[in-house]
CSV table of C-alpha atoms in Angstrom, one decimal:
chain,number,residue,atom,x,y,z
T,58,MET,CA,0.0,0.0,0.0
T,59,SER,CA,1.3,3.5,-0.8
T,60,LYS,CA,2.4,5.9,2.0
T,61,PHE,CA,-0.5,8.2,1.0
T,62,SER,CA,-3.1,5.4,1.3
T,63,TRP,CA,-1.8,4.4,4.7
T,64,ARG,CA,-1.8,8.0,6.0
T,65,TRP,CA,-5.4,8.5,4.7
T,66,LEU,CA,-6.6,5.3,6.3
T,67,SER,CA,-4.9,6.3,9.6
T,68,ARG,CA,-6.7,9.6,9.6
T,69,ARG,CA,-10.0,8.0,8.9
T,70,LYS,CA,-9.6,5.9,12.0
T,71,SER,CA,-8.6,8.7,14.3
T,72,LYS,CA,-11.3,11.3,13.3
T,73,SER,CA,-15.0,11.4,13.9
T,74,PRO,CA,-17.3,10.2,11.0
T,75,ASP,CA,-18.4,13.8,10.2
T,76,ALA,CA,-14.8,15.1,10.2
T,77,GLY,CA,-13.7,12.2,8.1
T,78,ALA,CA,-16.4,12.9,5.6
T,79,ARG,CA,-15.4,16.6,5.4
T,80,SER,CA,-11.8,15.6,5.0
T,81,TYR,CA,-12.6,13.2,2.2
T,82,GLU,CA,-14.6,15.9,0.3
T,83,ARG,CA,-11.5,18.1,0.3
T,84,PHE,CA,-9.3,15.5,-1.4
T,85,GLU,CA,-8.2,16.4,-4.9
T,86,ASP,CA,-9.0,14.2,-7.9
T,87,GLY,CA,-5.3,13.1,-8.0
T,88,ASP,CA,-5.4,11.9,-4.4
T,89,ARG,CA,-8.6,9.9,-5.1
T,90,ARG,CA,-7.0,8.3,-8.1
T,91,GLN,CA,-3.9,7.4,-6.1
T,92,LEU,CA,-6.0,5.7,-3.5
T,93,LEU,CA,-8.0,3.7,-6.0
T,94,GLN,CA,-4.8,2.6,-7.8
T,95,ALA,CA,-3.3,1.4,-4.5
T,96,LEU,CA,-6.5,-0.6,-3.6
T,97,SER,CA,-6.7,-2.0,-7.2
T,98,ALA,CA,-3.1,-3.2,-7.0
T,99,ILE,CA,-3.8,-5.0,-3.7
T,100,ALA,CA,-6.9,-6.6,-5.2
T,101,ALA,CA,-5.1,-7.6,-8.4
T,102,GLY,CA,-2.2,-9.1,-6.4
T,103,SER,CA,-4.6,-11.2,-4.4
T,104,ALA,CA,-6.4,-12.4,-7.5
T,105,LEU,CA,-3.2,-13.4,-9.3
T,106,ALA,CA,-2.0,-15.3,-6.2
T,107,ALA,CA,-5.2,-17.4,-6.3
T,108,ILE,CA,-4.7,-18.5,-9.9
T,109,PRO,CA,-2.9,-21.9,-10.1
T,110,GLN,CA,0.4,-21.7,-11.9
T,111,SER,CA,1.5,-24.5,-14.2
T,112,SER,CA,5.0,-23.3,-15.2
T,113,ASP,CA,6.6,-26.3,-13.5
T,114,ALA,CA,4.6,-28.8,-15.5
T,115,LYS,CA,6.7,-30.0,-18.4
T,116,ASP,CA,4.8,-33.2,-19.3
T,117,SER,CA,1.2,-34.4,-19.0
T,118,SER,CA,2.4,-37.0,-16.5
T,119,ASP,CA,3.2,-34.2,-14.2
T,120,LEU,CA,-0.5,-33.2,-14.1
T,121,PRO,CA,-2.8,-34.9,-11.6
T,122,PRO,CA,-5.5,-36.9,-13.3
T,123,PRO,CA,-8.9,-35.1,-13.1
T,124,LYS,CA,-11.5,-36.3,-10.7
T,125,ARG,CA,-15.0,-37.0,-12.1
T,126,VAL,CA,-18.0,-36.7,-9.9
T,127,LEU,CA,-21.0,-38.6,-11.3
T,128,THR,CA,-24.5,-38.2,-9.7
T,129,GLY,CA,-27.6,-40.2,-9.9
T,130,ARG,CA,-30.6,-41.4,-7.8
T,131,ASP,CA,-31.0,-44.2,-5.3
T,132,GLU,CA,-34.1,-46.6,-5.2
T,133,ALA,CA,-36.0,-44.0,-3.2
T,134,GLY,CA,-35.4,-41.3,-5.8
T,135,LYS,CA,-32.9,-39.4,-3.6
T,136,SER,CA,-30.0,-37.7,-5.4
T,137,VAL,CA,-26.7,-39.5,-4.6
T,138,PHE,CA,-23.1,-39.6,-5.6
T,139,LYS,CA,-22.7,-42.7,-7.8
T,140,SER,CA,-19.0,-42.1,-8.5
T,141,PHE,CA,-16.4,-39.7,-7.0
T,142,ASP,CA,-13.1,-40.9,-8.3
T,143,VAL,CA,-10.4,-40.5,-10.9
T,144,THR,CA,-11.6,-40.4,-14.5
T,145,SER,CA,-12.5,-44.0,-15.5
T,146,LYS,CA,-11.3,-43.8,-19.1
T,147,VAL,CA,-7.8,-42.4,-19.8
T,148,VAL,CA,-6.3,-42.8,-23.2
T,149,GLU,CA,-2.6,-42.0,-23.8
T,150,ILE,CA,-1.4,-41.9,-27.4
T,151,ASP,CA,2.1,-43.5,-27.6
T,152,ALA,CA,2.8,-42.1,-31.1
T,153,SER,CA,2.5,-38.5,-29.7
T,154,PRO,CA,3.9,-38.7,-26.1
T,155,GLY,CA,2.0,-36.4,-23.8
T,156,LEU,CA,-1.3,-36.4,-25.9
T,157,THR,CA,-3.8,-37.7,-23.4
T,158,PHE,CA,-7.6,-38.0,-23.6
T,159,TYR,CA,-9.7,-38.0,-20.4
T,160,GLU,CA,-13.0,-39.4,-21.5
T,161,LEU,CA,-15.6,-38.2,-19.0
T,162,TYR,CA,-19.1,-38.9,-20.3
T,163,MET,CA,-21.2,-39.4,-23.4
T,164,THR,CA,-24.9,-39.7,-24.4
T,165,GLU,CA,-26.8,-40.6,-27.5
T,166,GLY,CA,-30.2,-39.2,-28.3
T,167,VAL,CA,-32.3,-37.6,-25.6
T,168,PRO,CA,-31.2,-38.7,-22.1
T,169,ARG,CA,-34.0,-40.2,-20.0
T,170,LEU,CA,-32.6,-38.8,-16.7
T,171,THR,CA,-33.7,-41.7,-14.5
T,172,GLY,CA,-30.5,-41.3,-12.4
T,173,GLN,CA,-29.9,-45.0,-12.5
T,174,GLU,CA,-28.2,-45.3,-15.9
T,175,ALA,CA,-25.0,-47.3,-16.0
T,176,ASP,CA,-21.8,-45.3,-16.5
T,177,PRO,CA,-21.5,-45.1,-20.3
T,178,MET,CA,-17.7,-44.9,-20.2
T,179,LEU,CA,-17.5,-48.5,-18.9
T,180,LYS,CA,-18.3,-49.6,-22.4
T,181,GLY,CA,-15.5,-47.6,-23.9
T,182,THR,CA,-15.4,-44.4,-25.9
T,183,LYS,CA,-15.8,-43.1,-29.4
T,184,ALA,CA,-14.5,-40.2,-31.5
T,185,PHE,CA,-17.7,-38.0,-31.7
T,186,PRO,CA,-21.4,-38.4,-30.9
T,187,GLY,CA,-24.1,-39.0,-33.4
T,188,PRO,CA,-26.8,-36.4,-34.1
T,189,GLY,CA,-28.2,-35.2,-30.8
T,190,GLY,CA,-25.6,-37.0,-28.8
T,191,THR,CA,-22.9,-35.5,-26.5
T,192,MET,CA,-19.3,-36.1,-25.6
T,193,PHE,CA,-17.5,-34.6,-22.6
T,194,ARG,CA,-13.8,-34.9,-22.5
T,195,LEU,CA,-10.5,-33.2,-21.4
T,196,ILE,CA,-7.5,-33.3,-23.7
T,197,SER,CA,-4.0,-32.7,-22.5
T,198,TYR,CA,-1.8,-31.5,-25.4
T,199,PRO,CA,1.9,-32.1,-25.2
T,200,PRO,CA,4.3,-29.1,-25.1
T,201,LYS,CA,5.7,-27.5,-28.2
T,202,ARG,CA,8.2,-29.9,-29.6
T,203,PRO,CA,11.8,-28.6,-29.5
T,204,GLU,CA,13.8,-28.1,-32.7
T,205,GLY,CA,14.9,-31.4,-34.2
T,206,TRP,CA,12.3,-33.5,-32.2
T,207,LYS,CA,11.5,-36.8,-33.8
T,208,PRO,CA,8.6,-39.2,-33.0
T,209,PRO,CA,9.2,-42.5,-31.3
T,210,PRO,CA,11.0,-45.1,-33.5
T,211,GLY,CA,8.8,-46.6,-36.2
T,212,VAL,CA,6.0,-44.1,-35.8
T,213,THR,CA,4.6,-42.6,-39.0
T,214,MET,CA,1.6,-40.4,-39.6
T,215,GLU,CA,-0.4,-43.5,-40.7
T,216,SER,CA,0.6,-45.5,-37.7
T,217,GLY,CA,-0.1,-42.6,-35.4
T,218,LEU,CA,-3.6,-42.1,-36.8
T,219,ARG,CA,-4.2,-45.8,-36.7
T,220,GLU,CA,-3.4,-45.9,-33.0
T,221,LEU,CA,-5.6,-42.9,-32.4
T,222,SER,CA,-8.5,-44.7,-34.1
T,223,GLU,CA,-7.9,-47.8,-32.2
T,224,LYS,CA,-7.9,-46.1,-28.8
T,225,VAL,CA,-10.6,-43.5,-29.5
T,226,PRO,CA,-12.6,-45.4,-32.1
T,227,GLY,CA,-12.8,-43.6,-35.4
T,228,MET,CA,-10.9,-40.5,-34.2
T,229,GLY,CA,-8.0,-40.9,-36.7
T,230,ASP,CA,-10.4,-41.0,-39.6
T,231,HIS,CA,-11.3,-37.3,-39.1
T,232,PHE,CA,-7.7,-36.2,-39.7
T,233,GLU,CA,-6.3,-35.2,-43.1
T,234,ARG,CA,-3.2,-36.9,-44.4
T,235,ASP,CA,-1.9,-34.0,-46.4
T,236,ALA,CA,-2.4,-31.3,-43.8
T,237,PRO,CA,-1.2,-32.7,-40.4
T,238,GLY,CA,-3.5,-31.8,-37.6
T,239,MET,CA,-6.3,-30.5,-39.7
T,240,HIS,CA,-9.6,-32.3,-39.0
T,241,THR,CA,-13.4,-31.8,-39.2
T,242,SER,CA,-16.3,-33.4,-37.3
T,243,ASP,CA,-20.1,-33.1,-37.6
T,244,THR,CA,-20.4,-31.5,-34.2
T,245,ILE,CA,-20.6,-28.2,-32.4
T,246,ASP,CA,-17.7,-28.2,-29.9
T,247,TYR,CA,-17.7,-26.0,-26.9
T,248,GLY,CA,-14.0,-25.7,-25.8
T,249,VAL,CA,-12.3,-24.1,-22.8
T,250,VAL,CA,-8.6,-23.6,-22.0
T,251,VAL,CA,-8.3,-25.0,-18.5
T,252,ARG,CA,-4.5,-24.7,-18.2
T,253,GLY,CA,-1.8,-23.4,-20.5
T,254,GLU,CA,-2.2,-21.7,-23.9
T,255,MET,CA,-3.3,-22.9,-27.3
T,256,THR,CA,-3.4,-21.7,-30.9
T,257,LEU,CA,-6.4,-22.4,-33.1
T,258,GLU,CA,-6.0,-22.3,-36.9
T,259,LEU,CA,-8.7,-22.4,-39.5
T,260,ASP,CA,-9.0,-23.0,-43.3
T,261,ASP,CA,-7.3,-19.9,-44.6
T,262,GLY,CA,-4.5,-19.9,-42.1
T,263,ALA,CA,-6.2,-17.4,-39.8
T,264,LYS,CA,-5.2,-18.0,-36.2
T,265,VAL,CA,-6.3,-17.0,-32.7
T,266,HIS,CA,-4.2,-17.3,-29.5
T,267,LEU,CA,-6.1,-18.7,-26.5
T,268,ARG,CA,-5.1,-18.4,-22.9
T,269,GLN,CA,-6.3,-19.9,-19.7
T,270,GLY,CA,-10.1,-19.3,-19.3
T,271,ASP,CA,-10.6,-18.5,-23.0
T,272,CYS,CA,-13.5,-20.3,-24.8
T,273,ILE,CA,-14.3,-21.3,-28.4
T,274,VAL,CA,-17.4,-22.5,-30.2
T,275,GLN,CA,-16.4,-24.8,-33.1
T,276,ASN,CA,-19.3,-24.9,-35.6
T,277,GLY,CA,-18.3,-28.1,-37.5
T,278,THR,CA,-15.5,-26.2,-39.1
T,279,ARG,CA,-12.1,-27.5,-40.4
T,280,HIS,CA,-9.3,-26.6,-37.9
T,281,ARG,CA,-6.2,-27.7,-36.0
T,282,TRP,CA,-4.6,-27.1,-32.6
T,283,ARG,CA,-1.0,-26.1,-31.8
T,284,ASN,CA,0.5,-25.7,-28.4
T,285,PRO,CA,2.9,-22.7,-28.5
T,286,LEU,CA,4.4,-23.2,-25.1
T,287,SER,CA,7.0,-25.5,-23.5
T,288,GLU,CA,4.3,-26.9,-21.1
T,289,PRO,CA,1.2,-29.0,-21.6
T,290,CYS,CA,-2.1,-27.4,-22.4
T,291,LEU,CA,-5.3,-28.9,-20.9
T,292,MET,CA,-8.6,-28.2,-22.7
T,293,ALA,CA,-12.1,-29.2,-21.9
T,294,PHE,CA,-14.5,-30.0,-24.7
T,295,ILE,CA,-18.2,-30.7,-25.0
T,296,SER,CA,-19.2,-32.0,-28.4
T,297,ILE,CA,-22.8,-32.1,-29.6
T,298,GLY,CA,-23.6,-34.2,-32.6
T,299,GLY,CA,-25.3,-32.5,-35.6
T,300,LYS,CA,-26.0,-32.9,-39.2
T,301,ARG,CA,-24.0,-31.4,-42.0
T,302,GLY,CA,-26.1,-28.7,-43.8
């Protein structure tokens, strides 16, 4: 806190309410601005301190697995926690070390909401939902590869996409062979940057840089993601299946 702010607060405590009010009315505009700036700095410092920092995380393995809370109803119709544990379906892509899918939940059609449905992720996962279906997942993207980085021995683009399709059924089929990373799906995707930063690129090369807390709505458009930092980026996605117009 500035010396001025401290002196002003001290005077406010020592004087009567009326005297304090008269004293405040006599402050010049510059004094008022100085006080507001001091208080703003204190508030900003507290807010920044509350934001988790991820600069020490250099690989997705350094990040704790997300906890998924699944609710439902018991036999009496009372709401209960059916699951309160680490994500049941975690998919790591060996061809791209650090690329990890946390498959959280999916639905097809209109959910019945009985509260007694089985956990759909116990049956496995899929790339994207059909029309009217939903998919909720987190994806941890590996850090930007250093100059000269090479994929694991024996890994090619085809083998990598094949592994992706095997572990997240059909996912590799959405990616283009002649434009690495570019892909399209018949979904609306709501995306949020949970940790780190990400660059989103569209058809004509237009790009947008996204930081922690930034959101995107992907309307079935062709795109690719690139992590610009030397630390992982964690993003949350909710995909809603649609029909191509």
